[in-house]
Amino acid sequence: MKIKKAKVWMLAILSGLTLGCTGLDEEVFSEVTEDSFVPGESDIIALMASTYTPMRFVMDWQGYFDLQEESADIIVTPTRPNGWDDGGVYKRMHWHKWDNLQWQPTNTWRSCYRGINSINRVILQVESGLIPVDEQQATDIINEMRGLRAFYYAILLDTHGNVPIITDYGDELPVQHTRQQVFDFVEAELLEVIPFLTDVVGDVSYGRMTKYAAYHTLARIYLNAEVYTGTAQWEKCINACNAIIDDGKFSLSPDYSDIFATNNDKNPEMVFAIPYDAIYAKQWTAHMKMLLPDHRHVFGMETQPWGGSSCNPQFIDSYEEGDNRLQDTWLMGDQLNKNNGSVVMTLTKEMPSIEFCDATQGFRCGKYEIEEGATGSLSNDFPFYRYTDVLMMKAECLLRTGRSAEAAQIVTDVRSRSFDDPDDAVVTGAELEGDTTMAYGTLDTEGNIDEAGDQSPVAYGRFLDELGWEFACEARRRTDLIRFGVFQTKNWYNHKPQGDHTIIFPIGLEELNTNTNLDQNPGYIK
């Protein structure tokens, strides 16, 4: 998103970067008093800025993207000639051998609680009268903050499960809650505030917790409710999706690649975006990890990427012929100089081992547009929730409840933009109910399966394939694999399953040492 397009909301968000939000005890508005500050609309927005800025960890170094993708079956970061062993951090994610010092889970925990802490502070300031707003303004602020807090807790519900629910701004050590209690809290908060959240879709609400972002969060927790609580909530998920669909505020982007363009803030799919800017709202650094140093010549970049992550070849082999999402998502084969068309390098699909791969081995993610002159941070807004996901959540729930024909029609509609021949886009309910096309099993150095592992059919595995092809590299694959029972059972690339306990991450050692009310998640050593 470009600053020249930004409205007052985005300026406030960007200002949150300079205000800072690096510690749980940081007072962003410590100098604001009732006597010195009579807020207007822009001031109110600025007040809330610090509650949104922690989201930018999603595409930052070892952030949420890494957590969701490195632990799954699409993205792999092998040791390379220029490094990337990094003390085994990426191998541990791939092998599911993380511990309580692993940074990606700790970063997720701390970033979410940074947001929650800022939200609780803002609510306290409003409720106490420290920020002099009228009654309607106070109600609007508090409802938006509660919805956003539920969003952060929805992430923690998925990643760590048993976490403290903190709803006030104080010094007491918080107590731990069960995953069921966290689920119940997120659901109750969202249901209570949704009627009062804005249904305006446009510049003033872009990147904010609207009614639709809240419904999307609700749909996500219902979609995964069986994992979180043991009880499926398929119909509730369908109802939450329909609440978004029926209002008609969003639509499928006619062009798949436009969703991930540099200037994507006007895309009709954006239900809830995390705004980035290469100058004022940095932290989009994932491209530096996925592109090779010489890609600077391919895209005309002003910086040199680092070249670590690439795609598991098993996933590449799963694509159907004619699916343009393959070329729209991955950089493959000859990479051409932007200025003269010469071959800069050639990327190959082969990846001998996570222990070591040459620089050009493995296809690289090219889903997100690299603007000419790009630096170490991109300006592409991240589509955390997009409309296709709404449709696909509904389709999955229909499929799981015996309405496969309806599900197939939705999936066909989604596929239609990615196939040149409309007939190739058609998929049937029977196909979606079938096994995955992914050839699971660990690979030897020649790319052949050397240990098949569990080869039992994956229920609705063909639908899981559709999720992979549509949402590859969108910081969600781990969650999908868990819901389909693949994460903790299947072999892929150099990975073998390590047990059911891995579906949630360990609580960090520092968090355990500083809060005696916390118990480590089952299966992990404190």
Short mmCIF file of C-alpha atoms in Angstrom, two decimals:
data_model
loop_
_atom_site.label_atom_id
_atom_site.label_comp_id
_atom_site.label_asym_id
_atom_site.label_seq_id
_atom_site.Cartn_x
_atom_site.Cartn_y
_atom_site.Cartn_z
CA MET A 1 0.00 0.00 0.00
CA LYS A 2 1.37 3.38 -0.98
CA ILE A 3 1.44 6.28 1.45
CA LYS A 4 0.14 8.66 -1.19
CA LYS A 5 -3.09 6.61 -1.16
CA ALA A 6 -3.37 6.37 2.58
CA LYS A 7 -6.25 7.80 4.54
CA VAL A 8 -6.10 9.02 8.11
CA TRP A 9 -6.37 5.47 9.45
CA MET A 10 -3.25 4.33 7.70
CA LEU A 11 -1.31 7.40 8.75
CA ALA A 12 -2.21 6.57 12.32
CA ILE A 13 -1.11 2.98 11.89
CA LEU A 14 2.18 4.10 10.43
CA SER A 15 2.70 6.54 13.26
CA GLY A 16 2.36 3.60 15.61
CA LEU A 17 5.74 2.46 14.32
CA THR A 18 7.45 5.54 15.71
CA LEU A 19 5.42 5.40 18.92
CA GLY A 20 6.79 1.93 19.40
CA CYS A 21 5.36 -1.23 20.85
CA THR A 22 8.23 -3.40 21.95
CA GLY A 23 7.45 -4.20 25.57
CA LEU A 24 4.41 -5.29 27.50
CA ASP A 25 4.86 -2.47 30.01
CA GLU A 26 5.37 0.32 27.49
CA GLU A 27 3.16 3.42 27.91
CA VAL A 28 2.52 4.83 24.45
CA PHE A 29 0.14 7.54 25.64
CA SER A 30 1.72 8.35 28.99
CA GLU A 31 1.69 12.12 28.34
CA VAL A 32 -1.96 12.31 27.28
CA THR A 33 -4.29 13.85 29.88
CA GLU A 34 -7.90 14.95 29.87
CA ASP A 35 -6.84 18.58 30.20
CA SER A 36 -4.47 18.56 27.25
CA PHE A 37 -6.28 16.36 24.75
CA VAL A 38 -9.74 16.69 23.25
CA PRO A 39 -9.74 14.02 20.55
CA GLY A 40 -11.10 14.24 17.05
CA GLU A 41 -11.63 11.25 14.76
CA SER A 42 -7.99 11.14 13.66
CA ASP A 43 -6.84 11.28 17.29
CA ILE A 44 -9.06 8.38 18.22
CA ILE A 45 -7.65 6.36 15.36
CA ALA A 46 -4.11 7.23 16.43
CA LEU A 47 -4.97 6.10 19.94
CA MET A 48 -5.67 2.61 18.61
CA ALA A 49 -2.65 2.44 16.31
CA SER A 50 -0.42 0.56 18.74
CA THR A 51 -2.97 -2.24 18.96
CA TYR A 52 -2.62 -3.04 15.26
CA THR A 53 1.12 -2.60 14.63
CA PRO A 54 2.12 -5.91 16.31
CA MET A 55 0.37 -7.71 13.43
CA ARG A 56 3.26 -6.86 11.17
CA PHE A 57 5.26 -9.71 12.71
CA VAL A 58 3.29 -12.01 10.36
CA MET A 59 5.67 -11.47 7.41
CA ASP A 60 8.69 -10.43 9.45
CA TRP A 61 11.83 -12.40 10.23
CA GLN A 62 10.90 -15.78 11.74
CA GLY A 63 7.36 -14.54 12.19
CA TYR A 64 3.95 -16.13 11.77
CA PHE A 65 4.67 -16.99 8.13
CA ASP A 66 7.61 -19.12 9.22
CA LEU A 67 5.60 -20.71 12.02
CA GLN A 68 2.81 -21.80 9.69
CA GLU A 69 4.83 -22.70 6.59
CA GLU A 70 8.20 -24.05 7.76
CA SER A 71 6.43 -26.62 9.95
CA ALA A 72 4.23 -27.78 7.06
CA ASP A 73 4.71 -29.62 3.76
CA ILE A 74 5.24 -26.82 1.23
CA ILE A 75 8.11 -24.57 2.37
CA VAL A 76 11.56 -25.96 3.26
CA THR A 77 14.74 -24.06 4.18
CA PRO A 78 17.81 -26.27 3.66
CA THR A 79 21.38 -25.40 4.50
CA ARG A 80 22.85 -23.54 1.49
CA PRO A 81 26.36 -22.62 0.29
CA ASN A 82 25.84 -19.15 1.79
CA GLY A 83 24.59 -20.48 5.14
CA TRP A 84 21.01 -20.95 6.36
CA ASP A 85 21.81 -23.59 8.92
CA ASP A 86 21.31 -20.94 11.62
CA GLY A 87 21.85 -23.33 14.47
CA GLY A 88 19.30 -25.77 13.06
CA VAL A 89 16.30 -23.47 13.54
CA TYR A 90 14.71 -24.35 10.19
CA LYS A 91 15.56 -28.03 10.41
CA ARG A 92 13.82 -28.23 13.78
CA MET A 93 10.71 -26.64 12.30
CA HIS A 94 10.75 -29.12 9.41
CA TRP A 95 11.42 -32.12 11.63
CA HIS A 96 8.92 -31.02 14.31
CA LYS A 97 11.69 -31.14 16.90
CA TRP A 98 11.24 -27.64 18.28
CA ASP A 99 11.68 -26.87 21.97
CA ASN A 100 10.88 -24.03 24.36
CA LEU A 101 13.68 -21.89 22.91
CA GLN A 102 12.38 -22.00 19.32
CA TRP A 103 11.95 -18.41 18.22
CA GLN A 104 8.99 -18.65 15.82
CA PRO A 105 6.52 -19.86 18.50
CA THR A 106 7.93 -17.42 21.06
CA ASN A 107 7.73 -14.55 18.58
CA THR A 108 4.08 -15.41 17.91
CA TRP A 109 3.27 -15.54 21.62
CA ARG A 110 4.98 -12.23 22.39
CA SER A 111 3.62 -10.38 19.36
CA CYS A 112 0.05 -11.41 20.12
CA TYR A 113 0.36 -10.45 23.77
CA ARG A 114 1.93 -7.16 22.77
CA GLY A 115 -1.23 -6.44 20.83
CA ILE A 116 -3.47 -7.70 23.64
CA ASN A 117 -1.62 -5.60 26.19
CA SER A 118 -2.02 -2.47 24.07
CA ILE A 119 -5.72 -3.20 23.62
CA ASN A 120 -6.25 -3.60 27.36
CA ARG A 121 -4.44 -0.30 27.93
CA VAL A 122 -6.62 1.54 25.42
CA ILE A 123 -9.80 0.09 26.93
CA LEU A 124 -8.65 1.16 30.40
CA GLN A 125 -7.88 4.69 29.18
CA VAL A 126 -11.31 4.99 27.60
CA GLU A 127 -13.28 3.43 30.46
CA SER A 128 -11.45 5.47 33.09
CA GLY A 129 -12.05 8.75 31.28
CA LEU A 130 -8.34 9.40 30.81
CA ILE A 131 -9.17 9.78 27.12
CA PRO A 132 -12.15 12.17 27.00
CA VAL A 133 -14.46 10.70 24.37
CA ASP A 134 -18.22 10.81 24.24
CA GLU A 135 -20.36 7.80 25.04
CA GLN A 136 -20.77 6.63 21.44
CA GLN A 137 -17.08 7.02 20.69
CA ALA A 138 -16.21 5.05 23.82
CA THR A 139 -18.58 2.25 22.84
CA ASP A 140 -17.19 2.07 19.30
CA ILE A 141 -13.58 2.01 20.47
CA ILE A 142 -14.17 -0.67 23.08
CA ASN A 143 -16.10 -2.93 20.70
CA GLU A 144 -13.41 -2.67 18.02
CA MET A 145 -10.72 -3.36 20.59
CA ARG A 146 -12.54 -6.40 21.94
CA GLY A 147 -12.94 -7.76 18.41
CA LEU A 148 -9.26 -7.24 17.73
CA ARG A 149 -8.30 -8.85 21.03
CA ALA A 150 -10.36 -11.89 20.04
CA PHE A 151 -8.41 -11.99 16.77
CA TYR A 152 -5.10 -12.17 18.63
CA TYR A 153 -6.49 -14.86 20.90
CA ALA A 154 -7.71 -16.82 17.89
CA ILE A 155 -4.08 -17.01 16.74
CA LEU A 156 -2.90 -18.14 20.18
CA LEU A 157 -5.76 -20.64 20.38
CA ASP A 158 -4.40 -22.23 17.24
CA THR A 159 -0.67 -22.06 17.99
CA HIS A 160 -0.34 -22.58 21.75
CA GLY A 161 -3.80 -23.61 22.92
CA ASN A 162 -3.49 -23.23 26.68
CA VAL A 163 -2.80 -19.56 27.26
CA PRO A 164 -3.70 -16.85 29.78
CA ILE A 165 -6.81 -14.80 29.01
CA ILE A 166 -5.98 -11.23 30.02
CA THR A 167 -8.72 -8.62 29.84
CA ASP A 168 -7.36 -5.86 32.05
CA TYR A 169 -4.23 -3.78 32.23
CA GLY A 170 -2.47 -4.60 35.49
CA ASP A 171 0.60 -6.04 37.13
CA GLU A 172 -0.72 -9.35 38.43
CA LEU A 173 0.63 -12.55 36.94
CA PRO A 174 -2.06 -13.94 34.65
CA VAL A 175 -3.38 -17.44 35.15
CA GLN A 176 -3.42 -20.06 32.42
CA HIS A 177 -6.62 -21.18 30.68
CA THR A 178 -7.42 -24.36 28.79
CA ARG A 179 -7.79 -24.45 25.05
CA GLN A 180 -11.54 -24.98 25.50
CA GLN A 181 -11.76 -21.88 27.68
CA VAL A 182 -9.82 -19.81 25.14
CA PHE A 183 -12.14 -21.02 22.38
CA ASP A 184 -15.20 -20.12 24.45
CA PHE A 185 -13.77 -16.68 25.19
CA VAL A 186 -13.00 -15.89 21.54
CA GLU A 187 -16.44 -17.08 20.43
CA ALA A 188 -18.30 -15.14 23.13
CA GLU A 189 -16.36 -11.92 22.54
CA LEU A 190 -16.95 -12.00 18.80
CA LEU A 191 -20.65 -12.82 19.08
CA GLU A 192 -21.12 -9.98 21.53
CA VAL A 193 -19.33 -7.27 19.54
CA ILE A 194 -20.20 -8.20 15.95
CA PRO A 195 -23.58 -6.40 15.96
CA PHE A 196 -21.82 -3.17 16.91
CA LEU A 197 -18.83 -3.29 14.54
CA THR A 198 -18.81 -1.26 11.34
CA ASP A 199 -20.05 -2.81 8.12
CA VAL A 200 -18.37 -0.07 6.07
CA VAL A 201 -15.83 -1.41 3.58
CA GLY A 202 -13.42 1.23 2.31
CA ASP A 203 -10.45 3.42 3.17
CA VAL A 204 -11.64 4.36 6.65
CA SER A 205 -12.09 0.72 7.71
CA TYR A 206 -9.23 -0.83 5.73
CA GLY A 207 -6.98 -2.94 7.93
CA ARG A 208 -9.36 -2.60 10.89
CA MET A 209 -11.55 -5.02 12.80
CA THR A 210 -14.85 -4.67 10.95
CA LYS A 211 -17.95 -6.82 11.24
CA TYR A 212 -16.66 -8.93 8.36
CA ALA A 213 -13.18 -9.43 9.82
CA ALA A 214 -14.86 -10.53 13.05
CA TYR A 215 -17.17 -12.95 11.22
CA HIS A 216 -14.14 -14.33 9.37
CA THR A 217 -12.33 -14.90 12.66
CA LEU A 218 -15.44 -16.62 14.01
CA ALA A 219 -15.66 -18.82 10.92
CA ARG A 220 -12.00 -19.81 11.29
CA ILE A 221 -12.40 -20.98 14.88
CA TYR A 222 -15.57 -22.88 13.98
CA LEU A 223 -13.79 -24.50 11.03
CA ASN A 224 -11.10 -25.80 13.39
CA ALA A 225 -13.35 -26.35 16.41
CA GLU A 226 -13.00 -30.12 16.33
CA VAL A 227 -9.23 -29.73 16.69
CA TYR A 228 -9.54 -27.08 19.40
CA THR A 229 -12.35 -28.58 21.49
CA GLY A 230 -13.17 -32.06 20.20
CA THR A 231 -16.58 -30.95 18.87
CA ALA A 232 -17.13 -30.04 15.22
CA GLN A 233 -18.98 -26.80 14.42
CA TRP A 234 -19.50 -27.07 10.67
CA GLU A 235 -22.95 -25.44 10.55
CA LYS A 236 -21.82 -22.53 12.68
CA CYS A 237 -18.92 -22.00 10.29
CA ILE A 238 -21.31 -21.99 7.32
CA ASN A 239 -23.51 -19.42 9.04
CA ALA A 240 -20.55 -17.14 9.76
CA CYS A 241 -19.42 -17.42 6.13
CA ASN A 242 -22.93 -16.68 4.87
CA ALA A 243 -23.01 -13.53 6.99
CA ILE A 244 -20.10 -12.26 4.89
CA ILE A 245 -21.30 -13.64 1.56
CA ASP A 246 -24.88 -12.40 1.86
CA ASP A 247 -23.90 -8.77 2.44
CA GLY A 248 -22.24 -8.70 -0.98
CA LYS A 249 -19.37 -6.40 0.01
CA PHE A 250 -16.65 -8.70 -1.36
CA SER A 251 -16.05 -10.70 -4.52
CA LEU A 252 -13.45 -12.93 -6.15
CA SER A 253 -10.59 -11.03 -7.72
CA PRO A 254 -10.81 -11.59 -11.50
CA ASP A 255 -7.03 -11.95 -11.62
CA TYR A 256 -5.37 -14.21 -9.06
CA SER A 257 -2.07 -12.31 -9.07
CA ASP A 258 -3.74 -8.98 -8.35
CA ILE A 259 -4.48 -10.16 -4.82
CA PHE A 260 -0.75 -10.13 -4.08
CA ALA A 261 0.30 -7.05 -6.04
CA THR A 262 2.24 -4.16 -4.56
CA ASN A 263 -0.82 -1.91 -4.73
CA ASN A 264 -3.45 -4.40 -3.61
CA ASP A 265 -5.38 -2.31 -1.09
CA LYS A 266 -8.35 -1.92 -3.47
CA ASN A 267 -8.62 -5.61 -4.28
CA PRO A 268 -12.22 -6.87 -3.84
CA GLU A 269 -11.04 -9.93 -1.88
CA MET A 270 -9.57 -8.05 1.06
CA VAL A 271 -11.69 -8.91 4.10
CA PHE A 272 -8.88 -8.13 6.54
CA ALA A 273 -5.45 -6.99 5.42
CA ILE A 274 -2.26 -6.24 7.30
CA PRO A 275 -0.90 -3.05 5.70
CA TYR A 276 2.81 -2.73 5.00
CA ASP A 277 4.93 0.03 3.48
CA ALA A 278 8.57 -0.24 2.47
CA ILE A 279 9.41 3.04 4.20
CA TYR A 280 6.86 3.76 6.92
CA ALA A 281 5.40 0.38 7.87
CA LYS A 282 8.25 -2.06 7.39
CA GLN A 283 8.58 -5.67 8.50
CA TRP A 284 7.59 -7.42 5.28
CA THR A 285 10.91 -9.25 4.94
CA ALA A 286 9.78 -12.74 3.94
CA HIS A 287 10.76 -12.11 0.31
CA MET A 288 14.38 -11.68 1.40
CA LYS A 289 14.32 -15.25 2.67
CA MET A 290 12.58 -16.71 -0.39
CA LEU A 291 14.49 -15.04 -3.24
CA LEU A 292 18.10 -15.61 -4.34
CA PRO A 293 20.73 -12.86 -4.36
CA ASP A 294 20.69 -12.67 -8.17
CA HIS A 295 16.94 -12.11 -8.21
CA ARG A 296 17.87 -8.46 -7.78
CA HIS A 297 18.69 -8.50 -11.51
CA VAL A 298 15.46 -10.34 -12.36
CA PHE A 299 13.22 -7.83 -10.61
CA GLY A 300 15.39 -4.70 -10.63
CA MET A 301 15.68 -4.70 -6.86
CA GLU A 302 17.81 -2.24 -4.92
CA THR A 303 18.86 -4.90 -2.45
CA GLN A 304 20.26 -8.41 -2.53
CA PRO A 305 17.97 -11.15 -1.13
CA TRP A 306 19.36 -13.96 0.98
CA GLY A 307 18.08 -17.08 -0.80
CA GLY A 308 17.04 -19.65 1.78
CA SER A 309 13.50 -21.03 1.42
CA SER A 310 12.14 -23.07 -1.45
CA CYS A 311 9.30 -25.45 -2.27
CA ASN A 312 9.04 -29.12 -1.39
CA PRO A 313 9.15 -30.83 -4.81
CA GLN A 314 6.36 -33.20 -3.74
CA PHE A 315 3.99 -30.25 -3.60
CA ILE A 316 5.05 -29.02 -7.03
CA ASP A 317 4.31 -32.48 -8.45
CA SER A 318 0.78 -32.39 -7.03
CA TYR A 319 -0.46 -29.56 -9.29
CA GLU A 320 -2.86 -30.41 -12.09
CA GLU A 321 -1.90 -29.71 -15.67
CA GLY A 322 -3.28 -26.36 -16.78
CA ASP A 323 -3.50 -24.86 -13.29
CA ASN A 324 -2.05 -21.35 -13.69
CA ARG A 325 -1.61 -21.06 -9.94
CA LEU A 326 1.58 -23.09 -10.39
CA GLN A 327 3.26 -20.35 -12.44
CA ASP A 328 1.51 -17.58 -10.49
CA THR A 329 2.93 -18.89 -7.21
CA TRP A 330 6.39 -20.26 -8.01
CA LEU A 331 9.53 -19.02 -9.73
CA MET A 332 10.74 -21.93 -11.85
CA GLY A 333 13.37 -22.60 -14.51
CA ASP A 334 15.28 -19.81 -16.24
CA GLN A 335 15.28 -16.48 -14.41
CA LEU A 336 15.74 -13.63 -16.87
CA ASN A 337 17.49 -10.29 -16.43
CA LYS A 338 14.87 -7.55 -16.34
CA ASN A 339 16.94 -5.24 -18.55
CA ASN A 340 18.36 -7.47 -21.31
CA GLY A 341 16.51 -10.79 -21.09
CA SER A 342 19.63 -12.86 -20.49
CA VAL A 343 19.48 -15.92 -18.25
CA VAL A 344 20.64 -14.93 -14.78
CA MET A 345 20.25 -18.43 -13.29
CA THR A 346 18.11 -21.54 -13.62
CA LEU A 347 16.03 -22.85 -10.74
CA THR A 348 15.54 -26.60 -10.58
CA LYS A 349 12.84 -28.52 -8.74
CA GLU A 350 15.31 -30.97 -7.20
CA MET A 351 16.29 -30.55 -3.55
CA PRO A 352 18.63 -33.39 -2.44
CA SER A 353 18.40 -32.88 1.32
CA ILE A 354 17.56 -30.35 3.98
CA GLU A 355 21.12 -30.93 5.18
CA PHE A 356 22.45 -29.23 2.03
CA CYS A 357 21.14 -27.91 -1.27
CA ASP A 358 22.86 -25.77 -3.88
CA ALA A 359 21.70 -22.18 -4.20
CA THR A 360 19.51 -22.75 -7.27
CA GLN A 361 17.93 -26.00 -6.14
CA GLY A 362 14.25 -25.65 -5.30
CA PHE A 363 11.56 -23.45 -6.84
CA ARG A 364 11.04 -20.13 -5.02
CA CYS A 365 7.88 -18.34 -4.02
CA GLY A 366 7.04 -15.64 -6.56
CA LYS A 367 3.44 -15.09 -5.48
CA TYR A 368 3.94 -11.60 -4.09
CA GLU A 369 4.83 -8.93 -6.62
CA ILE A 370 8.36 -7.60 -6.35
CA GLU A 371 8.19 -3.97 -7.44
CA GLU A 372 11.11 -2.54 -9.36
CA GLY A 373 13.40 -0.83 -6.89
CA ALA A 374 12.24 -3.09 -4.03
CA THR A 375 14.35 -3.05 -0.90
CA GLY A 376 14.50 -5.20 2.22
CA SER A 377 10.83 -4.55 2.97
CA LEU A 378 7.86 -4.72 0.61
CA SER A 379 4.76 -2.53 0.38
CA ASN A 380 2.35 -5.35 -0.49
CA ASP A 381 -0.46 -5.57 2.04
CA PHE A 382 -0.86 -9.09 3.39
CA PRO A 383 -4.31 -10.66 2.80
CA PHE A 384 -4.70 -12.30 6.19
CA TYR A 385 -8.38 -12.89 5.44
CA ARG A 386 -9.54 -12.89 1.84
CA TYR A 387 -12.90 -13.66 0.27
CA THR A 388 -11.80 -16.87 -1.42
CA ASP A 389 -11.18 -18.26 2.06
CA VAL A 390 -14.78 -17.46 3.01
CA LEU A 391 -16.02 -19.46 0.03
CA MET A 392 -13.62 -22.33 0.64
CA MET A 393 -14.50 -22.57 4.34
CA LYS A 394 -18.16 -22.85 3.40
CA ALA A 395 -17.32 -25.43 0.73
CA GLU A 396 -15.33 -27.55 3.18
CA CYS A 397 -18.13 -27.55 5.72
CA LEU A 398 -20.67 -28.49 3.05
CA LEU A 399 -18.39 -31.30 1.93
CA ARG A 400 -17.98 -32.62 5.46
CA THR A 401 -21.74 -32.60 6.04
CA GLY A 402 -22.75 -34.54 2.95
CA ARG A 403 -23.47 -31.70 0.53
CA SER A 404 -20.65 -32.44 -1.85
CA ALA A 405 -22.37 -31.15 -5.00
CA GLU A 406 -22.77 -27.68 -3.47
CA ALA A 407 -19.17 -27.76 -2.29
CA ALA A 408 -17.95 -28.76 -5.75
CA GLN A 409 -19.75 -25.84 -7.39
CA ILE A 410 -18.04 -23.37 -5.05
CA VAL A 411 -14.64 -24.91 -5.66
CA THR A 412 -15.24 -24.89 -9.41
CA ASP A 413 -16.12 -21.20 -9.26
CA VAL A 414 -12.86 -20.50 -7.40
CA ARG A 415 -10.80 -22.59 -9.82
CA SER A 416 -12.30 -20.98 -12.91
CA ARG A 417 -10.01 -17.96 -12.87
CA SER A 418 -6.90 -20.16 -12.85
CA PHE A 419 -7.62 -22.42 -15.83
CA ASP A 420 -7.63 -21.28 -19.46
CA ASP A 421 -10.09 -24.03 -20.41
CA PRO A 422 -13.30 -23.73 -18.33
CA ASP A 423 -13.84 -27.47 -18.53
CA ASP A 424 -10.54 -28.07 -16.75
CA ALA A 425 -11.74 -25.99 -13.81
CA VAL A 426 -14.71 -28.26 -13.12
CA VAL A 427 -14.36 -30.53 -10.11
CA THR A 428 -16.89 -32.99 -8.72
CA GLY A 429 -17.95 -33.73 -5.18
CA ALA A 430 -16.71 -37.29 -5.52
CA GLU A 431 -13.28 -36.00 -6.46
CA LEU A 432 -13.16 -33.66 -3.46
CA GLU A 433 -14.10 -36.52 -1.15
CA GLY A 434 -11.18 -38.58 -2.47
CA ASP A 435 -7.60 -38.97 -1.31
CA THR A 436 -4.90 -36.36 -1.71
CA THR A 437 -2.79 -36.36 -4.87
CA MET A 438 0.31 -35.47 -2.83
CA ALA A 439 2.79 -38.36 -2.83
CA TYR A 440 3.67 -38.41 0.86
CA GLY A 441 6.84 -40.10 2.13
CA THR A 442 10.37 -39.00 2.92
CA LEU A 443 12.64 -38.41 -0.08
CA ASP A 444 16.15 -39.66 -0.69
CA THR A 445 18.81 -37.51 -2.34
CA GLU A 446 17.55 -38.53 -5.79
CA GLY A 447 14.02 -37.36 -5.05
CA ASN A 448 12.56 -40.84 -4.64
CA ILE A 449 10.47 -41.93 -1.68
CA ASP A 450 12.71 -43.93 0.64
CA GLU A 451 10.34 -44.25 3.61
CA ALA A 452 6.64 -44.12 2.78
CA GLY A 453 5.33 -43.88 6.31
CA ASP A 454 1.57 -43.75 6.83
CA GLN A 455 -0.11 -44.24 3.44
CA SER A 456 -3.71 -44.39 4.65
CA PRO A 457 -6.12 -42.25 2.60
CA VAL A 458 -6.69 -38.69 3.74
CA ALA A 459 -10.39 -38.02 4.16
CA TYR A 460 -11.34 -35.17 1.81
CA GLY A 461 -7.69 -35.07 0.84
CA ARG A 462 -8.45 -33.77 -2.64
CA PHE A 463 -10.04 -30.72 -1.02
CA LEU A 464 -6.88 -30.29 1.05
CA ASP A 465 -5.01 -30.20 -2.27
CA GLU A 466 -7.24 -27.36 -3.43
CA LEU A 467 -6.44 -25.42 -0.27
CA GLY A 468 -2.75 -25.92 -0.93
CA TRP A 469 -2.89 -24.78 -4.55
CA GLU A 470 -5.02 -21.75 -3.74
CA PHE A 471 -3.39 -20.59 -0.51
CA ALA A 472 0.25 -21.69 -0.81
CA CYS A 473 2.61 -19.33 1.05
CA GLU A 474 -0.20 -17.49 2.84
CA ALA A 475 0.78 -18.42 6.41
CA ARG A 476 -1.88 -21.08 6.96
CA ARG A 477 -0.72 -24.50 5.74
CA ARG A 478 0.09 -25.89 9.21
CA THR A 479 -3.45 -25.22 10.44
CA ASP A 480 -4.99 -26.92 7.39
CA LEU A 481 -2.74 -29.99 7.72
CA ILE A 482 -3.71 -30.42 11.36
CA ARG A 483 -7.43 -30.22 10.57
CA PHE A 484 -7.06 -32.93 7.91
CA GLY A 485 -4.97 -35.17 10.18
CA VAL A 486 -1.84 -34.95 8.02
CA PHE A 487 0.44 -32.79 10.17
CA GLN A 488 0.96 -35.40 12.87
CA THR A 489 0.79 -38.56 10.70
CA LYS A 490 2.48 -38.19 7.29
CA ASN A 491 6.08 -38.19 6.09
CA TRP A 492 7.20 -35.53 3.59
CA TYR A 493 10.55 -34.41 2.22
CA ASN A 494 12.93 -35.14 5.15
CA HIS A 495 10.20 -35.00 7.81
CA LYS A 496 8.74 -37.81 9.91
CA PRO A 497 5.86 -37.28 12.38
CA GLN A 498 6.81 -36.74 16.01
CA GLY A 499 3.50 -37.21 17.80
CA ASP A 500 0.13 -35.62 18.48
CA HIS A 501 1.60 -33.15 20.96
CA THR A 502 3.16 -31.21 18.07
CA ILE A 503 -0.20 -29.78 16.97
CA ILE A 504 0.43 -27.03 19.51
CA PHE A 505 3.75 -25.39 20.26
CA PRO A 506 5.63 -25.25 23.56
CA ILE A 507 5.44 -22.18 25.75
CA GLY A 508 8.76 -20.32 25.75
CA LEU A 509 11.25 -20.86 28.54
CA GLU A 510 11.38 -17.18 29.50
CA GLU A 511 7.60 -17.01 29.70
CA LEU A 512 7.56 -20.05 31.99
CA ASN A 513 10.32 -18.64 34.20
CA THR A 514 8.66 -15.23 34.61
CA ASN A 515 5.13 -16.52 35.22
CA THR A 516 4.86 -19.32 37.76
CA ASN A 517 1.16 -19.73 36.90
CA LEU A 518 2.06 -21.29 33.55
CA ASP A 519 2.45 -25.03 32.93
CA GLN A 520 4.23 -26.27 29.84
CA ASN A 521 2.05 -27.77 27.12
CA PRO A 522 1.86 -31.59 27.19
CA GLY A 523 4.68 -33.46 25.47
CA TYR A 524 7.32 -30.77 26.00
CA ILE A 525 10.06 -30.39 28.60
CA LYS A 526 9.90 -27.18 30.60
#
